[in-house]
Coordinates of C-alpha atoms in Angstrom, one line a residue:
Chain A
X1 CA 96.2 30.4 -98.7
X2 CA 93.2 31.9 -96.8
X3 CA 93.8 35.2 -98.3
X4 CA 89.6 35.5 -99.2
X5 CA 88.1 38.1 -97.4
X6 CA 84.8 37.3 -95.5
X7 CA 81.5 39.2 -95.2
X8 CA 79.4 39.3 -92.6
X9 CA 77.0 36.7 -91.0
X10 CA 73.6 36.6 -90.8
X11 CA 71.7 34.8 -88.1
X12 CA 70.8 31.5 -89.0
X13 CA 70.2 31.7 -92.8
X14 CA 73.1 30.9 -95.4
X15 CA 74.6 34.1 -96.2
X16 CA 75.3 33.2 -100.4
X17 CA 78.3 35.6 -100.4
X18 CA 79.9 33.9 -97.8
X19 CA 79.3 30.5 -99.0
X20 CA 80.3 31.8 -102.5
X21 CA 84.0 32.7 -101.1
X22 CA 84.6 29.4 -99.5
X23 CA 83.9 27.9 -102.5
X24 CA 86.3 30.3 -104.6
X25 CA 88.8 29.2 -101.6
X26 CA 88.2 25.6 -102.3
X27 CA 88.4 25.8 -106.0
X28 CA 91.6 27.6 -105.8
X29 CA 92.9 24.9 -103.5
X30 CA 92.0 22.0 -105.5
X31 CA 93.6 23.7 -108.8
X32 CA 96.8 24.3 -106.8
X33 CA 96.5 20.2 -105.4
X34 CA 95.8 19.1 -108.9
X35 CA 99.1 21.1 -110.7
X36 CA 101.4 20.1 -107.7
X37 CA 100.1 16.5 -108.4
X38 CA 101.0 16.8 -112.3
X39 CA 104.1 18.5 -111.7
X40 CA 105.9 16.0 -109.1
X41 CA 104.9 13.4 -111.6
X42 CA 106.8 14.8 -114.2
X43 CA 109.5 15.5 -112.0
X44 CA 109.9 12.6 -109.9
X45 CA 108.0 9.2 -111.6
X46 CA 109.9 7.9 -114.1
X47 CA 107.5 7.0 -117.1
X48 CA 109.1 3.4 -117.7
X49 CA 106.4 1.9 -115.0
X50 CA 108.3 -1.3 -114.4
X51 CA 106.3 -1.7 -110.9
X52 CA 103.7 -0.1 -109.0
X53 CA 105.4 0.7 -106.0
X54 CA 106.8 4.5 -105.3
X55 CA 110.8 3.3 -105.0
X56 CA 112.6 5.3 -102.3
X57 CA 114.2 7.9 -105.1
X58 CA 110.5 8.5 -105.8
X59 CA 109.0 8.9 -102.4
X60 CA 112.2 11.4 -101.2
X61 CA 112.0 13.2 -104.4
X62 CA 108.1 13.7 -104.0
X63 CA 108.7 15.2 -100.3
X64 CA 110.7 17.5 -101.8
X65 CA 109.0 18.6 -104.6
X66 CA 106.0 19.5 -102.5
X67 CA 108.6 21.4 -100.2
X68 CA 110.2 23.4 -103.1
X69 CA 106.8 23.8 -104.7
X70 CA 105.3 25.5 -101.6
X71 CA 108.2 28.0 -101.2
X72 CA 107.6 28.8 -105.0
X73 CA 104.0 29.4 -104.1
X74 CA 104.9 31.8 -101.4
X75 CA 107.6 33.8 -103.5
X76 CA 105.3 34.2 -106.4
X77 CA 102.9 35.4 -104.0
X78 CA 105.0 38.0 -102.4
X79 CA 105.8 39.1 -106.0
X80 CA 102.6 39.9 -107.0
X81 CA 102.1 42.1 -104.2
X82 CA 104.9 44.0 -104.2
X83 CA 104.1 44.4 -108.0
X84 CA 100.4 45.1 -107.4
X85 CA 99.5 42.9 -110.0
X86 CA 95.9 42.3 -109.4
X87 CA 94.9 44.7 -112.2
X88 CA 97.3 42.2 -114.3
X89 CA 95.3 39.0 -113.8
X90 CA 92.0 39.7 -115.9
X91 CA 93.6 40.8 -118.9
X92 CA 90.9 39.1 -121.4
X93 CA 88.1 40.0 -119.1
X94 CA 89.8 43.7 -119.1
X95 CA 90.3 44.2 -122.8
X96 CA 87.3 43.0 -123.9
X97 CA 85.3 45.2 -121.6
X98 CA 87.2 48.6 -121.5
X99 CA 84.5 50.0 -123.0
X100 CA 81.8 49.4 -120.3
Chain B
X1 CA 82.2 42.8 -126.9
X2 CA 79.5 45.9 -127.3
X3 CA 77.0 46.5 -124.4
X4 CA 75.1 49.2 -125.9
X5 CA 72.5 46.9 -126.4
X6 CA 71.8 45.8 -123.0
X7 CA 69.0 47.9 -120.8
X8 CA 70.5 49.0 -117.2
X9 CA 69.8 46.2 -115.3
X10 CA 71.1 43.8 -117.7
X11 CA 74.8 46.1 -117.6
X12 CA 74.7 46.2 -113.8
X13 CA 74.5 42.2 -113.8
X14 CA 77.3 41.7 -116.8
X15 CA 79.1 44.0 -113.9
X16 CA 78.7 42.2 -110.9
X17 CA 79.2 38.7 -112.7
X18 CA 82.3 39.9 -114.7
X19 CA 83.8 41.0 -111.0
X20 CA 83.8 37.8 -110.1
X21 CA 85.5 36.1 -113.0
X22 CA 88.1 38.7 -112.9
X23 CA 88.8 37.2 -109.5
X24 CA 88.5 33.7 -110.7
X25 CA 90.8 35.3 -113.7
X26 CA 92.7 36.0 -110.7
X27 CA 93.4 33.4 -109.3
X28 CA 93.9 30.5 -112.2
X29 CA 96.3 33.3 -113.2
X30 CA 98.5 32.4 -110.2
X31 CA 98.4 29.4 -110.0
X32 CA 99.6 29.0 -113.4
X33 CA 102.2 31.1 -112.4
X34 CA 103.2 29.0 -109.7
X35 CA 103.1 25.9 -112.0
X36 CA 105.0 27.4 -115.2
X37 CA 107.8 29.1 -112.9
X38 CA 108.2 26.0 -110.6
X39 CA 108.5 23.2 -113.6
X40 CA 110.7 25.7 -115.4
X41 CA 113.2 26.6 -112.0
X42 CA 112.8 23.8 -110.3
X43 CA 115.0 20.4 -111.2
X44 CA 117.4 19.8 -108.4
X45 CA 115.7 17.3 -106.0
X46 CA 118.5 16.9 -103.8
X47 CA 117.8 19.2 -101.5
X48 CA 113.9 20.3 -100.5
X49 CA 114.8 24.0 -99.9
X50 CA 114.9 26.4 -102.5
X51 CA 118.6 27.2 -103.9
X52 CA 119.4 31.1 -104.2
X53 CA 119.6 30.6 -108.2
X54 CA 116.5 28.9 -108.3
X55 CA 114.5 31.8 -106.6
X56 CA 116.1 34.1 -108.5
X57 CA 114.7 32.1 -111.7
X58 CA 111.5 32.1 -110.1
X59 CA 111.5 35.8 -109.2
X60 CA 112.6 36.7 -113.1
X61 CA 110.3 34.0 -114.1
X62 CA 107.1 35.8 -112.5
X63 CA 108.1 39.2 -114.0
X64 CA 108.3 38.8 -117.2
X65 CA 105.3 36.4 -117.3
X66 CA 103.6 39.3 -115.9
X67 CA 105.4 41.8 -118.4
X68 CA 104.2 39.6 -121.4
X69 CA 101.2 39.1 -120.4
X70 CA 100.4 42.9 -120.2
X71 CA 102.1 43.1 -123.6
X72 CA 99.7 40.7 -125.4
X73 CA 96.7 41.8 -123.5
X74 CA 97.6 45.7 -125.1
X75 CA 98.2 44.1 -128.6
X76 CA 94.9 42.1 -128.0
X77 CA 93.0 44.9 -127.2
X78 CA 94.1 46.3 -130.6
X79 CA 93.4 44.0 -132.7
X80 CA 90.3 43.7 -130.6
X81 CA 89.2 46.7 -131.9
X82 CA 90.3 46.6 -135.3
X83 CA 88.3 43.5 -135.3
X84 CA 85.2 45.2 -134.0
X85 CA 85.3 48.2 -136.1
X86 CA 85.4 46.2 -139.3
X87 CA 83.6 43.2 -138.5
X88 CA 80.1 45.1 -136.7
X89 CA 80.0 48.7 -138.5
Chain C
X1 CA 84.5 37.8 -133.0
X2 CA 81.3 38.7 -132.3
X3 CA 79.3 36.3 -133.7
X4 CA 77.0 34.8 -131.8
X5 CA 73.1 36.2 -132.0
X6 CA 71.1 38.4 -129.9
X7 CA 67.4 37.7 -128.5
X8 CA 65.3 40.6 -128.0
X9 CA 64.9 43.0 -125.4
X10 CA 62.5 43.4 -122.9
X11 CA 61.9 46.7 -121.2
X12 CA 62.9 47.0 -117.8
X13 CA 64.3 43.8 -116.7
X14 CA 67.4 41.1 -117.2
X15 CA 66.7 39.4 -120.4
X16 CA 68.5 35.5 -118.7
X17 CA 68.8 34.5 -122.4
X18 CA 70.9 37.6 -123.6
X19 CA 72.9 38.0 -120.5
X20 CA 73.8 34.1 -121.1
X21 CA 75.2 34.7 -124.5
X22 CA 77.0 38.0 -123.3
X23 CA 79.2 35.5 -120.7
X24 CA 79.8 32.7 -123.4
X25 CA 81.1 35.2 -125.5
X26 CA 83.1 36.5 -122.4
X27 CA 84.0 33.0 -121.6
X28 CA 85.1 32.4 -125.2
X29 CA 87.4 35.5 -125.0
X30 CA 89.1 34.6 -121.9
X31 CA 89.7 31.3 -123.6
X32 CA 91.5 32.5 -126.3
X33 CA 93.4 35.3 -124.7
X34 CA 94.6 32.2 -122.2
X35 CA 95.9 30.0 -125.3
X36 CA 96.9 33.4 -127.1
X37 CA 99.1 34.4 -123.7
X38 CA 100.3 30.5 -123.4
X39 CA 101.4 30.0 -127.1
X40 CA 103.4 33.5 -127.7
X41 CA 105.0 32.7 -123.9
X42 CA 106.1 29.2 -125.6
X43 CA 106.8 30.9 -128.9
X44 CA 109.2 34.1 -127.8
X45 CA 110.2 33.7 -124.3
X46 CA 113.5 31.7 -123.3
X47 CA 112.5 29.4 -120.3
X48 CA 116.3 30.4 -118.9
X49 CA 115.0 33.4 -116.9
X50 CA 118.3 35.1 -116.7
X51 CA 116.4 38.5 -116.0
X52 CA 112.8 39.8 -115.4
X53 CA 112.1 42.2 -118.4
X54 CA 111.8 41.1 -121.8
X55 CA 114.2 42.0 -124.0
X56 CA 114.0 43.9 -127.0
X57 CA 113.7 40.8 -129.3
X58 CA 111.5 39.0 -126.8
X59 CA 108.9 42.0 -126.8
X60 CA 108.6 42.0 -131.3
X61 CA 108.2 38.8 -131.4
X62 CA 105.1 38.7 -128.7
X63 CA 103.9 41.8 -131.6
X64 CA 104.2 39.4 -134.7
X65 CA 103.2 36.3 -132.4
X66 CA 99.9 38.3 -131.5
X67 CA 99.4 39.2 -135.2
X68 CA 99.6 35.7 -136.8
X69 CA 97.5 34.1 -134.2
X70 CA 94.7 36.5 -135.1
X71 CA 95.4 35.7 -138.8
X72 CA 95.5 32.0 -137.6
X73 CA 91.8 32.2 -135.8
X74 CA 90.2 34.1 -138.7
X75 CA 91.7 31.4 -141.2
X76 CA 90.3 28.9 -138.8
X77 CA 87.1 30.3 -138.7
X78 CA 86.4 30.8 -142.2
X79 CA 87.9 27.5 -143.1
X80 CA 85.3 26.1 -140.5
X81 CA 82.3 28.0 -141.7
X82 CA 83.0 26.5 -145.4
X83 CA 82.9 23.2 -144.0
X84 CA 79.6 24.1 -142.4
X85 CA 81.9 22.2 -139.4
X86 CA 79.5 23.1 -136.7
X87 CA 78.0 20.0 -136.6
X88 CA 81.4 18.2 -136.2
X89 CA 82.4 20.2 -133.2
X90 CA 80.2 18.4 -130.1
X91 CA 81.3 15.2 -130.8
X92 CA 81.1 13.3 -127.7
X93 CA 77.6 15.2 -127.2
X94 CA 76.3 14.0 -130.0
X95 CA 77.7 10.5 -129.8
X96 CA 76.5 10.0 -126.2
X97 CA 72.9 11.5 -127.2
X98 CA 72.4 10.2 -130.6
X99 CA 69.3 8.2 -129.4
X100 CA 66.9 10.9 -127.7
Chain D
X1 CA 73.5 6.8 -122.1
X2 CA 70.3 5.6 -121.3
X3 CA 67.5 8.5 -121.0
X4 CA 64.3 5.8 -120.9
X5 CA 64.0 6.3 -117.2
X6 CA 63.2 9.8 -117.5
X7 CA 59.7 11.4 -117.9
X8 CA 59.2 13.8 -120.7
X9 CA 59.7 17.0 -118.7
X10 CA 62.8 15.8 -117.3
X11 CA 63.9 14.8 -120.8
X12 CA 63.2 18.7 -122.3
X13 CA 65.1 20.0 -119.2
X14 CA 68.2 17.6 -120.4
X15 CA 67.8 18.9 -124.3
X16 CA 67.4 22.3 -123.4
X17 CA 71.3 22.1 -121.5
X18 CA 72.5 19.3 -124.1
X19 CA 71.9 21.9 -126.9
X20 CA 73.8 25.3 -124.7
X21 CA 76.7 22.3 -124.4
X22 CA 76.9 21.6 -127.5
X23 CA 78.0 25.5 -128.4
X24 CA 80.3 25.5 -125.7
X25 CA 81.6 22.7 -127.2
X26 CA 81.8 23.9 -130.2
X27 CA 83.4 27.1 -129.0
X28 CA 86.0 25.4 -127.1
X29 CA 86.8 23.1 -130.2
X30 CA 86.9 26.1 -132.4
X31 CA 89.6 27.7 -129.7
X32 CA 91.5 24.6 -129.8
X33 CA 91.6 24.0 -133.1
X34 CA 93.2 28.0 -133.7
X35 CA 96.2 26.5 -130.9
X36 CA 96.6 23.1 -131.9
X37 CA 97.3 24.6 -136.0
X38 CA 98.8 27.4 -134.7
X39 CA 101.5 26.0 -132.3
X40 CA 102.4 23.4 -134.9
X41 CA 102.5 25.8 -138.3
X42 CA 103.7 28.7 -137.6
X43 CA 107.4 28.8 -136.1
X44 CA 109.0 32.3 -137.9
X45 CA 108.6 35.5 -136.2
X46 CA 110.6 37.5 -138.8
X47 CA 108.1 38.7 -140.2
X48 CA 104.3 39.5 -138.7
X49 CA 102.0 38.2 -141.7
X50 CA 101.2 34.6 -142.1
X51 CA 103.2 33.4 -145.2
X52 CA 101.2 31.2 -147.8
X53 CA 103.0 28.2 -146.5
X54 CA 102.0 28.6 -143.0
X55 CA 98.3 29.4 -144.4
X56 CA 98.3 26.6 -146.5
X57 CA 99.7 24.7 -143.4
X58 CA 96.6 25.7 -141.0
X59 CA 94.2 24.8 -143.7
X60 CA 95.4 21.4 -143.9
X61 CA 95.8 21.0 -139.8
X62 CA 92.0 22.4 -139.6
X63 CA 91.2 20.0 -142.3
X64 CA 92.6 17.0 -140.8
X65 CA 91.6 17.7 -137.1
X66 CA 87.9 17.6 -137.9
X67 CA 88.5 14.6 -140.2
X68 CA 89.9 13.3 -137.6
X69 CA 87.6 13.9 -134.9
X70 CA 84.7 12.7 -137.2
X71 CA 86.3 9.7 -137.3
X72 CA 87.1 9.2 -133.6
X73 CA 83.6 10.0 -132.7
X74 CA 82.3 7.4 -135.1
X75 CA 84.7 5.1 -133.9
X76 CA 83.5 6.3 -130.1
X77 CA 79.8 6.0 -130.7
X78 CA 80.8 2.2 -131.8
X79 CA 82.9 1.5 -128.8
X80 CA 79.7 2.9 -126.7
X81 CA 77.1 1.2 -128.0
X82 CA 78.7 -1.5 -127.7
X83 CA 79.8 -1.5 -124.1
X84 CA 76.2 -0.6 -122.9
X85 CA 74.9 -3.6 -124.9
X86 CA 77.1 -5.2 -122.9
X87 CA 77.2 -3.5 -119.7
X88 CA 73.3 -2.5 -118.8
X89 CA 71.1 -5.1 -120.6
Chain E
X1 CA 80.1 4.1 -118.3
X2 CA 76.8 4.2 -116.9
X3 CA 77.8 3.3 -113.5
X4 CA 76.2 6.7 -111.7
X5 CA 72.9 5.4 -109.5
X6 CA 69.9 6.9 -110.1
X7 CA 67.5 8.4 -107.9
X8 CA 63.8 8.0 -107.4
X9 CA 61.7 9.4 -110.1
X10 CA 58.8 11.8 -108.7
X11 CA 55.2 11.6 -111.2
X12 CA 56.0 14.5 -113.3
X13 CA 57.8 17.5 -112.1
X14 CA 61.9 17.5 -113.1
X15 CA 63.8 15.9 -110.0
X16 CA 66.9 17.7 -109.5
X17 CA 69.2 15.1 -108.7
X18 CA 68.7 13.2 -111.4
X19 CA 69.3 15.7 -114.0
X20 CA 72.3 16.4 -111.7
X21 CA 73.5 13.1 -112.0
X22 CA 73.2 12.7 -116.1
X23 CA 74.9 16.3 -116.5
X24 CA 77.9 14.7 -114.3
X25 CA 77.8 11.5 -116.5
X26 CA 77.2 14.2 -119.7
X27 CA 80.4 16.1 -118.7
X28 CA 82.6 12.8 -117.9
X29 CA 81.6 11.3 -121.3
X30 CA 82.6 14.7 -123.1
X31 CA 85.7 15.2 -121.0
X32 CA 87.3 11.6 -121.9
X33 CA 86.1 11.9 -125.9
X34 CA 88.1 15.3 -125.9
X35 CA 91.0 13.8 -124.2
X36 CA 90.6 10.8 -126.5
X37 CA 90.5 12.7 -129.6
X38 CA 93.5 14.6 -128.0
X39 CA 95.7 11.7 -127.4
X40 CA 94.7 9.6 -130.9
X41 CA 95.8 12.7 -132.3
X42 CA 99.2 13.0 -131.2
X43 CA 100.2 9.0 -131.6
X44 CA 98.2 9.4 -135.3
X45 CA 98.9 12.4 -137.2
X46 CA 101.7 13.7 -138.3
X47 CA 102.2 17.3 -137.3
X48 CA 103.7 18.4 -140.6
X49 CA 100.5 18.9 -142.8
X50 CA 101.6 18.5 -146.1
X51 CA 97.5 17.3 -146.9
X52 CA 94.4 17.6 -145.7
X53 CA 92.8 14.1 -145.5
X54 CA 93.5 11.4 -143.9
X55 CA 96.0 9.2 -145.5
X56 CA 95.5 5.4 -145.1
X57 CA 97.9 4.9 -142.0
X58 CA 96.3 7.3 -140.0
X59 CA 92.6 6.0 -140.6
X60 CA 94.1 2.5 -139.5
X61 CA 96.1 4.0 -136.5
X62 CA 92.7 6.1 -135.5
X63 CA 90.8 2.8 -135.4
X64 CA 92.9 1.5 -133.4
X65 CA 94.0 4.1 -130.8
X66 CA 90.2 4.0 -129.9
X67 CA 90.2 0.4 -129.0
X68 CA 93.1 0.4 -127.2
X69 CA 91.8 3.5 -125.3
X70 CA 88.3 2.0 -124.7
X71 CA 90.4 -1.1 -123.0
X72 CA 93.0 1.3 -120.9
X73 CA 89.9 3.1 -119.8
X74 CA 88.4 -1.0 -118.2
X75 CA 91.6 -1.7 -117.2
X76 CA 92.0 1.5 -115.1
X77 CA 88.4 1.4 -114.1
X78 CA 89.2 -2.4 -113.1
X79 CA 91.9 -1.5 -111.0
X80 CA 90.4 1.2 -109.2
X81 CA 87.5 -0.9 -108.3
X82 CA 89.9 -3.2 -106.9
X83 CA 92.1 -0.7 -104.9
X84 CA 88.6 0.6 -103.6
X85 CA 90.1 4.1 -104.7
X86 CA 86.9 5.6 -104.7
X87 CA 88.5 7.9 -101.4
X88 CA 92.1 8.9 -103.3
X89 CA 90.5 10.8 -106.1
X90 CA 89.2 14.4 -104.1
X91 CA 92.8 14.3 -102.5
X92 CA 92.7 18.4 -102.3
X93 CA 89.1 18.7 -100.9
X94 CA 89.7 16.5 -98.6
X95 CA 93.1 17.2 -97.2
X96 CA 91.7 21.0 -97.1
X97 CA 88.4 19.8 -95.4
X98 CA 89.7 17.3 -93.2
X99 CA 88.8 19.2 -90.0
X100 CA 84.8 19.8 -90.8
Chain F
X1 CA 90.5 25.9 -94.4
X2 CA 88.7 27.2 -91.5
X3 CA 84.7 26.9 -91.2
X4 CA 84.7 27.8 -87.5
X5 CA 82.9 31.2 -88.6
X6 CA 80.4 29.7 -90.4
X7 CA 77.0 29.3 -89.1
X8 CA 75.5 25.5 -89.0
X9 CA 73.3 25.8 -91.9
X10 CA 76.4 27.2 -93.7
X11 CA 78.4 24.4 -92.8
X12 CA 75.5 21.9 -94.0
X13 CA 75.2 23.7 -97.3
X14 CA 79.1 23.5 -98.1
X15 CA 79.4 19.4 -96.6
X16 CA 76.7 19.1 -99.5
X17 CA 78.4 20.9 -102.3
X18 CA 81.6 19.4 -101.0
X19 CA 80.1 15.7 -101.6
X20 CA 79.2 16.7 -105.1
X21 CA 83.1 18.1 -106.0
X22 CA 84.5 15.0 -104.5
X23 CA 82.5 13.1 -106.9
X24 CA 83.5 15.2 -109.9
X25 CA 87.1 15.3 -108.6
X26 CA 86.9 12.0 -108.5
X27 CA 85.7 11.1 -112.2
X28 CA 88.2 13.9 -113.3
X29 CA 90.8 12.1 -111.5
X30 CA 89.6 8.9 -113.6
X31 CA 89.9 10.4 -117.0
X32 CA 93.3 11.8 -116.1
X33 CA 94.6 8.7 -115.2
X34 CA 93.3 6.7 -118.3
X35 CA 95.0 9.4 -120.6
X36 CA 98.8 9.8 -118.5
X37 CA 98.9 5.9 -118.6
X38 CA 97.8 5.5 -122.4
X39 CA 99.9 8.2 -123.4
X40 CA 102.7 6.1 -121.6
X41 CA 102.2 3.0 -122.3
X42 CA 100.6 2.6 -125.9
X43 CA 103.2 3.6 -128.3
X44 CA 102.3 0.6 -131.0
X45 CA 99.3 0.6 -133.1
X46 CA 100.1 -2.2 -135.6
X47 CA 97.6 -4.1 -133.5
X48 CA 94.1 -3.2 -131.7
X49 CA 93.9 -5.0 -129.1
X50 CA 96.5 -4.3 -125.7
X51 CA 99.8 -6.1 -125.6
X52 CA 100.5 -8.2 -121.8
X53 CA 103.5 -5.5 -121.5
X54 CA 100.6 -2.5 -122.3
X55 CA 98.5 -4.4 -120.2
X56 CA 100.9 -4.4 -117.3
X57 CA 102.5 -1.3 -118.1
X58 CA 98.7 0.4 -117.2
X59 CA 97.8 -1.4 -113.8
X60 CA 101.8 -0.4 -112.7
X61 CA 101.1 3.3 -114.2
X62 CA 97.5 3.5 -112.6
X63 CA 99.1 1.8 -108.8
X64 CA 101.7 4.2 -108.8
X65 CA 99.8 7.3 -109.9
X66 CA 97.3 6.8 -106.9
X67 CA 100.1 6.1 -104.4
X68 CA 102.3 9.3 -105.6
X69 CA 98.8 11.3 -105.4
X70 CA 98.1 9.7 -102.3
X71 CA 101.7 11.4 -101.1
X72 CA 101.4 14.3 -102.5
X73 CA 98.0 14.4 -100.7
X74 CA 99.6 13.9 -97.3
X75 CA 102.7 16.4 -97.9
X76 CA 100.3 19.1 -99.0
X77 CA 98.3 18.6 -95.9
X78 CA 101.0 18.8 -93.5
X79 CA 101.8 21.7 -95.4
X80 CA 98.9 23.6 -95.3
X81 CA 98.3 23.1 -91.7
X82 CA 101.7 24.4 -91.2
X83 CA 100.8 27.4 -93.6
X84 CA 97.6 27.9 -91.6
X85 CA 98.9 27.8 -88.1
X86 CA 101.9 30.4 -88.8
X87 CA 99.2 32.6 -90.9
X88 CA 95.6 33.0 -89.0
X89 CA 96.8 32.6 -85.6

């Protein structure tokens, strides 16, 4: 996932652009971490909460849905690219300043 | 939104600052993806590798998101419009 | 929906006040667009993904879908400005900060 | 929340944001609110125009939501008070 | 919910931190109202909107979905105390920043 | 992620910032967790106060919740580094 450019560094200073990415990065990471969390729930806990434990249908099921989840990452990625689709993304932001 | 109000500098910072949400726009906008085309292909937990069927529903799924989300954002941009003209003239 | 205010100008420089109001309103757009995209997407597109392009029922229905949401929000808006509602809106705000 | 340990510029600092929250809140509620009624009235796309059972539908749902949230927050502000009676005294 | 710390308070100047830390508490008390108002609204209120008030079974249902929410929200807090979970929480920052 | 490039008052900048997001992560994480397990468990409101089976119902919900994240947590690591190793080296 550390498809963020970076700029270049200063001596000893913060450079704000730099810092700026990494936080973009991290953001982006804890979104993904956040939606894989929600969606292996839904997939694999079953909402009846009889105990606390993860029983071993959970636990194998959750090691897969990370798996799958990850390859689904990467294919949607690859799409987008060969589509180009950055322009895509913004469409609000795009629309509502064509003007500018 | 109408700019025409804003000095120079003022559009130059609306430019640089709206550059950087359109990455952020970017971004959430994949990983939705990734979320709405994975709970939506995704429900055999048998196996941890991706079936052929399911990243083919995957593939489909990310290009008509894409395709409809162009589509509203054109009729947006009408209706946008329409808005503006009536509402601020 | 252009309705929130505008400060005045100074000559030269970035007025922070106006420039603020220029992102809420951007935020506010992205917002909607998001829900807008989201709720036609539940609304007109089958979740079986048997191809990539919409079909030709798929792509009036995203038309109509757009049209009554706009309806929808001006309804919305008017019904809220009748109910002089903006009070009612930052709820936990208030509740939290009744006593300052 | 307890603001008493504050001196009085910290306390106009915290005003000055509450109050920019506050539209943002309201802003996201009003965005909600157009979803939420939306989502659960209108179901026909046969026909582009909002039909006068649909409007009449979205009226109600706008009507009710902020009824509702009136009364959640008064019941909230109760729950509060109560608990920091409790909690920090 | 007041269980942020507080820093020391400097004679009269605005100290950072502790703005910081009543924003955070500002922003948690506003993000579980919203969710509450959210979730009271979906075990309450019928989504068929044949009137615009209240009727009496909802008003009695809203009271009590706050109560019982205000005690889910001690019990979880209880147990999280207990499981000293203070660490699972930033799950993505820390798995991506495990190496700093 | 890879900080290796950064200088050390980078480094020191983002450890601080970091700190702050695990905190808000954290209290997100909180208020997630109160709503999945009310929205689970509380499906009765003849009474106000929590049954024993709502009771239990919520400290099972909230146990399993962190132990699943907690799993999730350690797949998505292993994951990453894998990701990380076949792509920057």
């Amino acid at each position: 996932m550390s498809f963020l450019g970076r700029g270049n560094t200063p001596a000893g200073g913060v450079n704000p652009e730099r810092v700026e990415m990494a936080l973009q990065e991290l953001d982006m990471i804890t979104d993904v971490f956040n939606k894989l969390v929600t969606s292996c729930h839904t997939k694999c806990i079953s909402a009846r909460y009889a105990e606390g434990d993860l029983n071993k249908g959970e636990s194998v099921c959750i090691d897969r849905c990370v798996s799958k989840f990850f390859e689904v990452n990467k294919k949607v990625g690859e799409k987008l690219q060969t589509m180009g689709a950055g322009a895509a993304g913004a469409g609000a932001t795009q629309s509502a300043f064509g003007q500018m | 939104m109408d700019f025409s109000t804003m000095n120079a500098a003022e559009q130059a910072h609306m430019t640089k600052i709206i550059e950087k949400k359109q990455m952020q726009d970017f971004l959430r906008m994949y990983s939705n993806l990734v979320e709405r085309c994975f709970n939506s292909c995704c429900n055999d937990f048998t196996s941890k590798a991706l079936s052929s069927k399911e990243e083919q529903c995957v593939l489909n799924c990310t290009d008509k998101f894409l395709k409809h989300s162009e589509r509203v954002g054109a009729r947006f941009a009408e209706q946008n419009a329409d808005a503006m003209g009536a509402g601020s003239k």
